[in-house]
PDB file of C-alpha atoms in Angstrom:
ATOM      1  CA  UNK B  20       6.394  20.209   1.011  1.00 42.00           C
ATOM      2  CA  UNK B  21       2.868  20.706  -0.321  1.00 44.00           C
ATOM      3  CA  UNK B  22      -0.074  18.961   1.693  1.00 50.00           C
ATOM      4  CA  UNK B  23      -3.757  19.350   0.300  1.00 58.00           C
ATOM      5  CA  UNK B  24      -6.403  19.364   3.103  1.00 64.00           C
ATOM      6  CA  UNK B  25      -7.302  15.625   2.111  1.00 66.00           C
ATOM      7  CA  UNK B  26      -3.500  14.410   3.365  1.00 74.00           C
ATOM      8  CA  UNK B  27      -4.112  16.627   6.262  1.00 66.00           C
ATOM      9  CA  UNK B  28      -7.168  14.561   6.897  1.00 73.00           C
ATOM     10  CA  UNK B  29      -6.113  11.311   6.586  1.00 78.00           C
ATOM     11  CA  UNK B  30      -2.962  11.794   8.444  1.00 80.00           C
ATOM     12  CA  UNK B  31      -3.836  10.260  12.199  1.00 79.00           C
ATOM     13  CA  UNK B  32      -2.768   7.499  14.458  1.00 74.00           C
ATOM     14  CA  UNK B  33      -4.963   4.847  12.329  1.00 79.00           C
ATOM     15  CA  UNK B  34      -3.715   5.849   9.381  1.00 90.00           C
ATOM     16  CA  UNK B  35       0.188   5.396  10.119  1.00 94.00           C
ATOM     17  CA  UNK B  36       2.688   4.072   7.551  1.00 97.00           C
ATOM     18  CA  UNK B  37       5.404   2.032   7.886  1.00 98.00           C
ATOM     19  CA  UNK B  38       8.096   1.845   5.318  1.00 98.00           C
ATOM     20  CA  UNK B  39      10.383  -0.968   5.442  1.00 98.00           C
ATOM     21  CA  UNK B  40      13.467  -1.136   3.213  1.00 98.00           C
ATOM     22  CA  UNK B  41      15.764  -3.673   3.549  1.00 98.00           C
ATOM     23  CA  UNK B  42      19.248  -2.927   1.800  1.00 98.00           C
ATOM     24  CA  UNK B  43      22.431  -4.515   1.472  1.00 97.00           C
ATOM     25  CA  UNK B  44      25.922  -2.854  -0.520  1.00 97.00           C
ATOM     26  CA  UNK B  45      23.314  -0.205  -1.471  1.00 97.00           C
ATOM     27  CA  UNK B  46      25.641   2.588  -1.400  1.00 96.00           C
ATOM     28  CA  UNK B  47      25.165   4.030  -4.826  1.00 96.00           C
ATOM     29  CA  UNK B  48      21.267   4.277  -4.870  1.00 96.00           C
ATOM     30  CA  UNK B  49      19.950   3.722  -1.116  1.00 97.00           C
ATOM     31  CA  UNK B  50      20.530   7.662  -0.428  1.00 97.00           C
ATOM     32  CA  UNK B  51      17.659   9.099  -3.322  1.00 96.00           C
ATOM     33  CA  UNK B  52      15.557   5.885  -2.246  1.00 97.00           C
ATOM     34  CA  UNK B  53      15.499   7.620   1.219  1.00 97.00           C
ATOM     35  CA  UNK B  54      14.732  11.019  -0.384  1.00 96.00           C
ATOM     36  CA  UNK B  55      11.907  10.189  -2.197  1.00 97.00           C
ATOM     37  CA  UNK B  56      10.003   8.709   1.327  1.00 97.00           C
ATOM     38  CA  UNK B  57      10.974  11.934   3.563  1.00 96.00           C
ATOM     39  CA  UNK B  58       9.979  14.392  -0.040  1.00 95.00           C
ATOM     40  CA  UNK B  59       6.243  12.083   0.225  1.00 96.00           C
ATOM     41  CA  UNK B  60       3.125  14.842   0.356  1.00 96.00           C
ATOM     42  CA  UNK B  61       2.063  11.941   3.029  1.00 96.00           C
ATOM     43  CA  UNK B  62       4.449  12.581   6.137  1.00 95.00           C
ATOM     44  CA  UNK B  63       2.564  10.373   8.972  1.00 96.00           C
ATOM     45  CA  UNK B  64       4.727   7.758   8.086  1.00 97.00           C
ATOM     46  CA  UNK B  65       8.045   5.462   9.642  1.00 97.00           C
ATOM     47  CA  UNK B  66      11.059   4.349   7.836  1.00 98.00           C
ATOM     48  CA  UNK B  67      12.895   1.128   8.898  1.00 98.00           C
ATOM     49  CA  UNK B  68      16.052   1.071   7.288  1.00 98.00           C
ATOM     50  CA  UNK B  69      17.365  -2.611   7.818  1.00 98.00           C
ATOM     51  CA  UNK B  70      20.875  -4.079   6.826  1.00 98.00           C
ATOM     52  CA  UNK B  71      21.601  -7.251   5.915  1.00 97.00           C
ATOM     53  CA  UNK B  72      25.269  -7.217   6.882  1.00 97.00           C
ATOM     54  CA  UNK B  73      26.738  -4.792   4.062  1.00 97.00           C
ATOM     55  CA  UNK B  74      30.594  -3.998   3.288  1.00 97.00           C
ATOM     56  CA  UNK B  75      30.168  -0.910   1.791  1.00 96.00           C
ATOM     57  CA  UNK B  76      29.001   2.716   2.882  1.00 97.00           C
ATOM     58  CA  UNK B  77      25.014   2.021   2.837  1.00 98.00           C
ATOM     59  CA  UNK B  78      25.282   1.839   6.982  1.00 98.00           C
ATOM     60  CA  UNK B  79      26.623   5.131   7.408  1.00 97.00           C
ATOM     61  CA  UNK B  80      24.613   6.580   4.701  1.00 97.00           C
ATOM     62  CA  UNK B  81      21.430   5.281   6.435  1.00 98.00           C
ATOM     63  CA  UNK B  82      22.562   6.485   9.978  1.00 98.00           C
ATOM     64  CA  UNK B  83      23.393  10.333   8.290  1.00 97.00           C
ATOM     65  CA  UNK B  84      19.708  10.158   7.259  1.00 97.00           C
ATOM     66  CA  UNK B  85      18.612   8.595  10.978  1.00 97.00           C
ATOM     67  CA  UNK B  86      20.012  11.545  12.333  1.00 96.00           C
ATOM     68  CA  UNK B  87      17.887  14.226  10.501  1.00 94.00           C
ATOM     69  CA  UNK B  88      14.457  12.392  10.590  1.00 96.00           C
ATOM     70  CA  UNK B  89      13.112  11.054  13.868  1.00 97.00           C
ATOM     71  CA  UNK B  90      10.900   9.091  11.831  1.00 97.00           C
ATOM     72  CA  UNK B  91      13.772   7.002  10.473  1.00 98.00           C
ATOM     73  CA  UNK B  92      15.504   3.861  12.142  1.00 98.00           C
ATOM     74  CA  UNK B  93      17.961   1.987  11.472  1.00 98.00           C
ATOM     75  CA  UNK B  94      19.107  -1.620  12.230  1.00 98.00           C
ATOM     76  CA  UNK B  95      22.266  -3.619  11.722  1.00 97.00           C
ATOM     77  CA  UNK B  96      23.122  -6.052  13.513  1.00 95.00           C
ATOM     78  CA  UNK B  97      26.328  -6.964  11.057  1.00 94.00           C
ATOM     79  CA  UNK B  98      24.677 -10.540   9.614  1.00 96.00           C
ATOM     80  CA  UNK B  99      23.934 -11.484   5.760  1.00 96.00           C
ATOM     81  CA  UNK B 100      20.838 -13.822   6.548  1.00 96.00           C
ATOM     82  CA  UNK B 101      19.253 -13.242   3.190  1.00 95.00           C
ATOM     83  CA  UNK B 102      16.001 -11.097   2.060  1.00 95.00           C
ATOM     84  CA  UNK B 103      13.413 -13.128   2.760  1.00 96.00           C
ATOM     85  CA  UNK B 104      14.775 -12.728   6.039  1.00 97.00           C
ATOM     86  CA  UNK B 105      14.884  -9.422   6.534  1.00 97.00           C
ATOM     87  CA  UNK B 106      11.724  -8.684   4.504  1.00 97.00           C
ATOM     88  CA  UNK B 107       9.912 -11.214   7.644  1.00 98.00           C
ATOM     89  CA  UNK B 108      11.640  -8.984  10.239  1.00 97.00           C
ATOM     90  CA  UNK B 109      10.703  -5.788   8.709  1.00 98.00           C
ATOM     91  CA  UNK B 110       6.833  -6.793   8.375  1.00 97.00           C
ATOM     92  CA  UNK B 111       7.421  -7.770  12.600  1.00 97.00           C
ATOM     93  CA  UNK B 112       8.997  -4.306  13.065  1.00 97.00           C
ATOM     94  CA  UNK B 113       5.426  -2.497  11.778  1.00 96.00           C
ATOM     95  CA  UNK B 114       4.069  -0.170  14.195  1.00 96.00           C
ATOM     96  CA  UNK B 115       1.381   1.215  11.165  1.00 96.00           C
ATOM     97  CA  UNK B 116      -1.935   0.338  10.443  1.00 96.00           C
ATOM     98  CA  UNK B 117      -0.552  -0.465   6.415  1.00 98.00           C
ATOM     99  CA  UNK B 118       2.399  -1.564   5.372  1.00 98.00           C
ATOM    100  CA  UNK B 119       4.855  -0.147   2.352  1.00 98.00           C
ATOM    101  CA  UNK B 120       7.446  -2.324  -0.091  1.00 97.00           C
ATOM    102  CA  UNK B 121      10.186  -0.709  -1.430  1.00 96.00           C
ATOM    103  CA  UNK B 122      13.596  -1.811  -2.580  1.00 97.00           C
ATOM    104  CA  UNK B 123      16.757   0.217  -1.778  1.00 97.00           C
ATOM    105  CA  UNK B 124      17.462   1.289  -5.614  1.00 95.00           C
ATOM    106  CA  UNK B 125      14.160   2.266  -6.705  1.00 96.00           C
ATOM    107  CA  UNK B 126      12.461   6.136  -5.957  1.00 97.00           C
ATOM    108  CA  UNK B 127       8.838   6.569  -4.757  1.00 97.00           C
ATOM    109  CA  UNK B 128       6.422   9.407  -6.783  1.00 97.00           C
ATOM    110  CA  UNK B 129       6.067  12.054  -4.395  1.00 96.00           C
ATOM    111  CA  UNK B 130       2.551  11.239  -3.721  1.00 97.00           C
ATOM    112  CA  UNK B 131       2.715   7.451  -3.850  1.00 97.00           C
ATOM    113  CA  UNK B 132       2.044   6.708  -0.168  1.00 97.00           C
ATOM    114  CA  UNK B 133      -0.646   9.528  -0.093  1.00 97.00           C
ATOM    115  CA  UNK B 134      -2.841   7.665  -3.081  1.00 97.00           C
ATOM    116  CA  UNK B 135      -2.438   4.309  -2.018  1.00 97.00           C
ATOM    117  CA  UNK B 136      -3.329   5.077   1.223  1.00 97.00           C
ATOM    118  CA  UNK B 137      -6.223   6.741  -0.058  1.00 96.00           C
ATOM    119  CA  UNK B 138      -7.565   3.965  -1.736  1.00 96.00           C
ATOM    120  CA  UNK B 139      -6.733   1.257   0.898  1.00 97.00           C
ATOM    121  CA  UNK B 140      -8.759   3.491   3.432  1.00 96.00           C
ATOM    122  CA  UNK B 141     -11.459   3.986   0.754  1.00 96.00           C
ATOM    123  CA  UNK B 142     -11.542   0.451   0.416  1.00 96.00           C
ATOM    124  CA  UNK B 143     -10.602  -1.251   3.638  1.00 96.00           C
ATOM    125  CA  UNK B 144     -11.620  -5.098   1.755  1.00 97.00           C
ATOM    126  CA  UNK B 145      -8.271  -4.498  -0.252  1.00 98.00           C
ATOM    127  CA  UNK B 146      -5.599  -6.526   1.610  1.00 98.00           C
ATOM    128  CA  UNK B 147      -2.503  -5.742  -1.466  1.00 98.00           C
ATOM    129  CA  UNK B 148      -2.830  -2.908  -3.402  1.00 98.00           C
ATOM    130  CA  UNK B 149      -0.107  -2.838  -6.193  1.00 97.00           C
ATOM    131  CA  UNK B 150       0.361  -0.227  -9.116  1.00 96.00           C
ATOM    132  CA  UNK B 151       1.850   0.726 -12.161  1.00 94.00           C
ATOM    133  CA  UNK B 152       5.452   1.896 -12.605  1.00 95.00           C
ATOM    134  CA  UNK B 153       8.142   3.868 -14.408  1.00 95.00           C
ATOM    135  CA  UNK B 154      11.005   2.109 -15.294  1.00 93.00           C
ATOM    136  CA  UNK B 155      14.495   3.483 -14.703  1.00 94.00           C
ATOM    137  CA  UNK B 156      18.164   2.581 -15.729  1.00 91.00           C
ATOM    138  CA  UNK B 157      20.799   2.990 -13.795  1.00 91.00           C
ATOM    139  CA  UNK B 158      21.636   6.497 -14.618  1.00 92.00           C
ATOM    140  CA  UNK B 159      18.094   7.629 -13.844  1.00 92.00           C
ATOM    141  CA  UNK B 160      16.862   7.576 -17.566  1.00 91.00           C
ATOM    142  CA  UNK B 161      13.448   6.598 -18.394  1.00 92.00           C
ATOM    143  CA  UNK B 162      13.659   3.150 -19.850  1.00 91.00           C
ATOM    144  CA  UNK B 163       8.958   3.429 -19.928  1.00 92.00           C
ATOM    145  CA  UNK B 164       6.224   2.590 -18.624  1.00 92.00           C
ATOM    146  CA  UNK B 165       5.807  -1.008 -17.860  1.00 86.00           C
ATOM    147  CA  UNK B 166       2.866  -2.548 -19.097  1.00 72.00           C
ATOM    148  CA  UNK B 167      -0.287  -3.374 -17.445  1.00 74.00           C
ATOM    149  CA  UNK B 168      -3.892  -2.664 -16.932  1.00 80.00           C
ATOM    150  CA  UNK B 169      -6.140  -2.039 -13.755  1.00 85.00           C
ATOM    151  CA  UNK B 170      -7.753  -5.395 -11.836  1.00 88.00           C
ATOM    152  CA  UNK B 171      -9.930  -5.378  -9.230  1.00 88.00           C
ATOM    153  CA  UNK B 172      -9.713  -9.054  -8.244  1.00 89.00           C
ATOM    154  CA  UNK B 173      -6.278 -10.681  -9.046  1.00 94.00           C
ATOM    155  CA  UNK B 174      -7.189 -14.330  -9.404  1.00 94.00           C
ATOM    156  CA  UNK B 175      -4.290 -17.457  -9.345  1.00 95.00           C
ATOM    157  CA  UNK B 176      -4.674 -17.059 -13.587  1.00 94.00           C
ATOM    158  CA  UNK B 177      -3.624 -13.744 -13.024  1.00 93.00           C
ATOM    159  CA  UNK B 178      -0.068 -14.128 -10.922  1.00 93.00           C
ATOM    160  CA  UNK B 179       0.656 -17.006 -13.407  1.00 93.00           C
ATOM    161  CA  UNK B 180       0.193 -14.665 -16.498  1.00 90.00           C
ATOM    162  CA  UNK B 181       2.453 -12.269 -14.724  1.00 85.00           C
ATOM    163  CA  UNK B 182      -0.533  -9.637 -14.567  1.00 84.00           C
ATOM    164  CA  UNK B 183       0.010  -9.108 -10.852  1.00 92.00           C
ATOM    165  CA  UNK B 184       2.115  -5.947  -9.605  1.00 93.00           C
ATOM    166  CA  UNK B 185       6.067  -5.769  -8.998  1.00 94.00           C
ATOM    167  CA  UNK B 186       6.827  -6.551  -5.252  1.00 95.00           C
ATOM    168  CA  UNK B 187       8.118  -3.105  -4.558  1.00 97.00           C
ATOM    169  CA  UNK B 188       4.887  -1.378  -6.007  1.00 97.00           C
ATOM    170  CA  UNK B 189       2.861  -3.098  -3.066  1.00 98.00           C
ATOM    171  CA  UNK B 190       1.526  -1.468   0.191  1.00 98.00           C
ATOM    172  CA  UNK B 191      -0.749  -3.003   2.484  1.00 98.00           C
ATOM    173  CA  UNK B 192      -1.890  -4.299   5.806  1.00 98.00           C
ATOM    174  CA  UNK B 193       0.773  -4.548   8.202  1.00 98.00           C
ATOM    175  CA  UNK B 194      -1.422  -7.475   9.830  1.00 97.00           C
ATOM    176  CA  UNK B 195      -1.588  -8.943   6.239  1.00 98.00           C
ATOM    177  CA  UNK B 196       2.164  -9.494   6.111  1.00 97.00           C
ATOM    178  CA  UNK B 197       2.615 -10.144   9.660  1.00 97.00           C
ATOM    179  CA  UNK B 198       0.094 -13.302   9.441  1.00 97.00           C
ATOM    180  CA  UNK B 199       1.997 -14.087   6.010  1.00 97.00           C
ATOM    181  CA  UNK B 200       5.953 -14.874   5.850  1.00 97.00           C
ATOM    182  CA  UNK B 201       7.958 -15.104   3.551  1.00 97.00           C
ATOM    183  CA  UNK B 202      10.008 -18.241   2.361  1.00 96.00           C
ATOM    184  CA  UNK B 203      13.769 -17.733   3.857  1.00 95.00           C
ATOM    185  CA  UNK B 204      14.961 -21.052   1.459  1.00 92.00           C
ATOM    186  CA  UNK B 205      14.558 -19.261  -0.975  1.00 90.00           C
ATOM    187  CA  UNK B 206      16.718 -16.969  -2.581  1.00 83.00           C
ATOM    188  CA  UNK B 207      14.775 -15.319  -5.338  1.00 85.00           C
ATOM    189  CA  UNK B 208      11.180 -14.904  -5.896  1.00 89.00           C
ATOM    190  CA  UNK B 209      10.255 -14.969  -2.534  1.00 93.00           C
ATOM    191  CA  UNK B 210       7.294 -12.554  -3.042  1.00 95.00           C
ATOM    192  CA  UNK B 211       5.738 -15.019  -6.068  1.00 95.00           C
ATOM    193  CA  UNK B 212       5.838 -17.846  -3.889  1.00 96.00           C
ATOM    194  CA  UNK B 213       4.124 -15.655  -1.217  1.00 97.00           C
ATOM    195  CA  UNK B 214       1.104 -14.296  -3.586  1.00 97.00           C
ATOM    196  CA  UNK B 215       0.684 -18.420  -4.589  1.00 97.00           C
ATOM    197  CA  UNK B 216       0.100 -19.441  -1.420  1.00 97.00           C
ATOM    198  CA  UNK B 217      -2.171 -16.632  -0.379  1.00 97.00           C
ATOM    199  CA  UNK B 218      -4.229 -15.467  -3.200  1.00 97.00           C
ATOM    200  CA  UNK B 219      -7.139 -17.539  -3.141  1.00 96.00           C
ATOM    201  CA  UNK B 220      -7.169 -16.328   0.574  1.00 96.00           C
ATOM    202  CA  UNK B 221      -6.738 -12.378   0.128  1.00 97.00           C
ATOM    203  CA  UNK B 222      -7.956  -9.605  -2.131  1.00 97.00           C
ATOM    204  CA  UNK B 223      -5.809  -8.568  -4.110  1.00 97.00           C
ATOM    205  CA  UNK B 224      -5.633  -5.393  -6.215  1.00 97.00           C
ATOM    206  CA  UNK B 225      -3.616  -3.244  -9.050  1.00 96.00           C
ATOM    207  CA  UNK B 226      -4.029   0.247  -9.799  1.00 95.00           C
ATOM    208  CA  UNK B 227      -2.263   0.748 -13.290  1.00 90.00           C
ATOM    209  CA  UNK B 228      -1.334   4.153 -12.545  1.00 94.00           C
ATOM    210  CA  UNK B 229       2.758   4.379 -11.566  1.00 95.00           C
ATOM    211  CA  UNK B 230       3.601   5.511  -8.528  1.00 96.00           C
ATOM    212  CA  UNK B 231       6.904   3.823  -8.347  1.00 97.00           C
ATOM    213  CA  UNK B 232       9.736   4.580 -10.595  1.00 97.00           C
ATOM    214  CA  UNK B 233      11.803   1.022 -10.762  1.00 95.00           C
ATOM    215  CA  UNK B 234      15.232  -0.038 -11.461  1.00 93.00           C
ATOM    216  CA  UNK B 235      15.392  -2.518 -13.987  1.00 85.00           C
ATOM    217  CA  UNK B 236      18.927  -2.430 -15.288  1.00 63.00           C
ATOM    218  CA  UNK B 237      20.508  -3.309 -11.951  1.00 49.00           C
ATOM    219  CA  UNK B 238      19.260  -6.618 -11.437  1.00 47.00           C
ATOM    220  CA  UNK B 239      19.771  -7.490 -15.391  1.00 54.00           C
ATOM    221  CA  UNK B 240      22.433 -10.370 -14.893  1.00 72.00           C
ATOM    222  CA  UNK B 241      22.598 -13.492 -16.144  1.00 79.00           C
ATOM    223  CA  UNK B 242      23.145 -15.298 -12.435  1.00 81.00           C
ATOM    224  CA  UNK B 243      20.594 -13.387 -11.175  1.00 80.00           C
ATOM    225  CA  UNK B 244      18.430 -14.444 -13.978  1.00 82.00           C
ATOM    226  CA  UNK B 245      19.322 -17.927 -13.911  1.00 86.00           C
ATOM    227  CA  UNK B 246      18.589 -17.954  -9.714  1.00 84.00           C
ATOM    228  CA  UNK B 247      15.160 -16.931 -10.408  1.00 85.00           C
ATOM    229  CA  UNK B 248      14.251 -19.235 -12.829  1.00 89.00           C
ATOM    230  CA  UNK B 249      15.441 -21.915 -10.674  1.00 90.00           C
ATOM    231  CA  UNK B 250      13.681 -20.935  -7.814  1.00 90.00           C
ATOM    232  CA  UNK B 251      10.168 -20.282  -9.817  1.00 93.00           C
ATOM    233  CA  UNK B 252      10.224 -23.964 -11.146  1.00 95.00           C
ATOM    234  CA  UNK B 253      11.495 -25.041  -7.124  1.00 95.00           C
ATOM    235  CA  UNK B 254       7.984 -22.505  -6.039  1.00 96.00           C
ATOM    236  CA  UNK B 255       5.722 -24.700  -8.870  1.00 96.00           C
ATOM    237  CA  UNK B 256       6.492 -27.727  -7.789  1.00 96.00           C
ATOM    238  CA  UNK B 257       6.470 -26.503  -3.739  1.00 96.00           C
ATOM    239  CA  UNK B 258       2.977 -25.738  -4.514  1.00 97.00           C
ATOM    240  CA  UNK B 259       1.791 -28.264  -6.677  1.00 97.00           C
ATOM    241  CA  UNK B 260      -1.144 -28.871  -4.284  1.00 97.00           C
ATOM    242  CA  UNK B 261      -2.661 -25.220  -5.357  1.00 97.00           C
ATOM    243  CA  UNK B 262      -1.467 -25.228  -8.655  1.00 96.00           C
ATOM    244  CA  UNK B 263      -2.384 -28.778  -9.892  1.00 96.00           C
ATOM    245  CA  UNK B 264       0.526 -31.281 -11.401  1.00 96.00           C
ATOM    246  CA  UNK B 265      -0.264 -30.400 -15.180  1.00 97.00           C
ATOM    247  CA  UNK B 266      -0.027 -26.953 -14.540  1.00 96.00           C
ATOM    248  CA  UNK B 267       3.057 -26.918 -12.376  1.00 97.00           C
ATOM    249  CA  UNK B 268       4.338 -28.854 -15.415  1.00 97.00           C
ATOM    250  CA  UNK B 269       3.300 -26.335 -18.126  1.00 96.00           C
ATOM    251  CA  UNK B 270       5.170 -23.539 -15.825  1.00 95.00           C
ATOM    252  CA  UNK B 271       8.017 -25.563 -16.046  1.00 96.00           C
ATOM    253  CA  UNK B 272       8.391 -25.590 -19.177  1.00 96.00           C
ATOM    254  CA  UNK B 273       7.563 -21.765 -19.752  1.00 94.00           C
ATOM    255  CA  UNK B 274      10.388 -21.010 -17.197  1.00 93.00           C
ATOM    256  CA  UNK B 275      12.760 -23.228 -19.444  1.00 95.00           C
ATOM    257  CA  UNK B 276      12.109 -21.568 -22.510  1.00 94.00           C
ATOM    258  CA  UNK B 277      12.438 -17.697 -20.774  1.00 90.00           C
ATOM    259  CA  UNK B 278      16.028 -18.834 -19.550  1.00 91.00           C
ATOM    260  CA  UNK B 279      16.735 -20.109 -22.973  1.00 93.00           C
ATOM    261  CA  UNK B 280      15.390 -17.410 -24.961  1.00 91.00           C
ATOM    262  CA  UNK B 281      17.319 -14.736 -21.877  1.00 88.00           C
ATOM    263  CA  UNK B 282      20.430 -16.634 -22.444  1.00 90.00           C
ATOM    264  CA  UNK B 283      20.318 -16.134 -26.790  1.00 91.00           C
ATOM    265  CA  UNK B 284      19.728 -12.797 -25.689  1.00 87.00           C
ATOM    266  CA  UNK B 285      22.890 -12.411 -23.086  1.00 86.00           C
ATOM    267  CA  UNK B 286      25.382 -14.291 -25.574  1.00 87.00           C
ATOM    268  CA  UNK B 287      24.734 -11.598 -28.116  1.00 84.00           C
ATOM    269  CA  UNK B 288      24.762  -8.643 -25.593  1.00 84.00           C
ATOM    270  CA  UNK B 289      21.236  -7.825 -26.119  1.00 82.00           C
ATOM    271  CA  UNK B 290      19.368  -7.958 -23.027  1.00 80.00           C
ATOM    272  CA  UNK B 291      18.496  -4.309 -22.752  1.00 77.00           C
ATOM    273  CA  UNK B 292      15.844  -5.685 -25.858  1.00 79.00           C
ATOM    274  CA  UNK B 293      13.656  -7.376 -23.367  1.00 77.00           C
ATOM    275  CA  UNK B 294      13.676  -5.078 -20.654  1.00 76.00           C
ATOM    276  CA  UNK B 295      12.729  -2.859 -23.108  1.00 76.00           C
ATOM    277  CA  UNK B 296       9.881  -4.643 -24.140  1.00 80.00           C
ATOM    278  CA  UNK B 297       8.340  -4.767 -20.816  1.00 82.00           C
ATOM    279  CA  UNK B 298       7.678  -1.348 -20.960  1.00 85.00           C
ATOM    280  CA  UNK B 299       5.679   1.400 -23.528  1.00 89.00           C
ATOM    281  CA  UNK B 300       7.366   4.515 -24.661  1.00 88.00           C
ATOM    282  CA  UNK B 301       6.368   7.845 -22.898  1.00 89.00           C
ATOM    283  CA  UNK B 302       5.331  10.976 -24.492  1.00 89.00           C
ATOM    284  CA  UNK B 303       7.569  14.229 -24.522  1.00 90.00           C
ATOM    285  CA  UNK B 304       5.522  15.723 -22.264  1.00 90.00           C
ATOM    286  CA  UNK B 305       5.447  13.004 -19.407  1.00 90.00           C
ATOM    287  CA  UNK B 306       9.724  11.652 -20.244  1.00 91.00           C
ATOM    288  CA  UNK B 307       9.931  15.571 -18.943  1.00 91.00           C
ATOM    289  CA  UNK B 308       8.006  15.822 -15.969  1.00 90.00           C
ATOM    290  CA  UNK B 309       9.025  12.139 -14.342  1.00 93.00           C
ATOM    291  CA  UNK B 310      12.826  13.271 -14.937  1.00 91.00           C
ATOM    292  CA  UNK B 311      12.397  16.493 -13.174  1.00 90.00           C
ATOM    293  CA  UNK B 312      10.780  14.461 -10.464  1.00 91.00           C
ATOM    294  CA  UNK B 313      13.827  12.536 -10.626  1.00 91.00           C
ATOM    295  CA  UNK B 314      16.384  15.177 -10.667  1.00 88.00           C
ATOM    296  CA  UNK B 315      14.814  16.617  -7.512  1.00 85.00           C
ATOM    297  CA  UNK B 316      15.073  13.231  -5.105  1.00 83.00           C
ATOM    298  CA  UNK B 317      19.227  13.902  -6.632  1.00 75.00           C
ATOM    299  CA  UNK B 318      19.583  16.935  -6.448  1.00 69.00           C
ATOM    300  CA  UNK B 319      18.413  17.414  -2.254  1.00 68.00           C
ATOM    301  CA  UNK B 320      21.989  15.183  -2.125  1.00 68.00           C
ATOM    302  CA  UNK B 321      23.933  17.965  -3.319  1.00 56.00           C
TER     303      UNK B 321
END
């Protein structure tokens, strides 16, 4: 593993990261997630592994990894209590300084911890610090690039407008989440209930370069879809006070219309069109390099 002088610098006991990924039935993906953290060019780091009662193989695959890297732990303790759950008890379990996101399907750039940390200790104001991404299918092709632009400042305006970063792009201080829980009622959208209620409070800020590539097709149901609409319209009207009555109305109504237009989309098999559209094409170049990056978190399973 390559390590510039700079990583070498930065790597001491105030500068330790904890990465928490909670995971449930993960079996299929949760090994290359685990990969791409131990393959970072950043190695002062800690893993927490935590289960939320799954009935497939993701235990044992964890353990098999919590065996070859001291720096990895891993808890089950057999329950399904939900993610908002977990994702409370991992931001408790922080021993680090800053604190890393990351779901159990999705695979980490091999120097994402090493450049947000740089510019969280270069800027120690900065309590979020979200990026870009790559998004992936579930075959590891490159779906693109998902849209989005640098902001120094992410304002309420900006989390409505859906201009604030994806919740597993984020990294952090650990104190930041510790003072700041998550919602256990509620089953999706925990994390844009979370950035509501705290925004006006924090600084918040998005790099728009990827460090994160992201699984969109395996969360593309219509359930799932249909959950998370529910619960944004339950998180506008929860926070009415911040967001102001005519507002959480207008949001409302948006959310209506994007289950609407989603379902159109699902009756005629089409969904793959707007996850597309999230997302601009690559070039040759840069589809070649990000799926050699991939094919290297795979192929270390072989």
């Amino acid at each position: 593993m390559f390590t510039t002088e700079k990583v070498k610098t930065m790597e001491n006991e105030n500068n330790l990261v904890t990465v928490g990924i909670p995971f449930f039935n993960s079996e299929k993906f949760l090994a290359q997630a685990i990969n791409s953290v131990i393959n970072q060019t950043y190695s002062y780091w800690e893993l927490f592994l935590l289960d939320d009662g799954s009935t497939d193989t993701s235990v044992s695959i964890a353990k098999s990894f919590e065996k070859l890297d001291k720096r990895i732990t891993v808890i089950s303790d057999g329950k399904n209590l939900g993610l908002p759950s977990r994702l409370n008890e991992l931001s408790d379990l922080s021993n680090g300084k800053f604190y890393c996101r990351m779901d159990a399907d999705d695979i980490m750039f091999p120097d994402r911890l090493e450049k947000q940390l740089s510019h969280l200790v270069s800027n120690p104001e900065i309590d979020l610090l979200g990026t870009g991404l790559v998004a992936i299918d579930n075959q590891n092709q490159i779906i693109g690039l998902r849209k989005g632009e640098f902001k120094e400042n992410i304002s309420l305006k900006d989390l409505l407008k859906g201009t604030w970063a994806v919740h597993p792009t984020i990294m952090g201080k650990a104190s930041w989440f510790k003072e700041n829980r998550y919602d256990i009622n509620l089953k999706r959208a925990q994390d844009y209930d979370m950035w509501i209620r705290t925004v006006k409070k924090s600084k918040f800020v998005k790099l728009n370069t990827p460090y994160l590539y992201y699984r969109e097709a395996s969360t593309s149901t219509i359930k799932k879809y249909f959950i998370a609409m529910i619960n944004l319209i339950k998180i506008y009207w929860k926070n009415k006070s911040i967001l102001g009555f005519l507002r959480s109305i207008k949001m409302t109504f948006v959310s209506i219309v994007k289950l609407v237009v989603y379902l159109v989309f699902w009756v005629f098999g089409v969904t793959s069109k707007l996850i597309e559209r999230r997302s601009t094409a690559l070039k040759s170049s840069e589809l070649k390099y990000h799926q050699k990056t991939i094919q290297s978190v795979s192929s270390m399973l072989s």
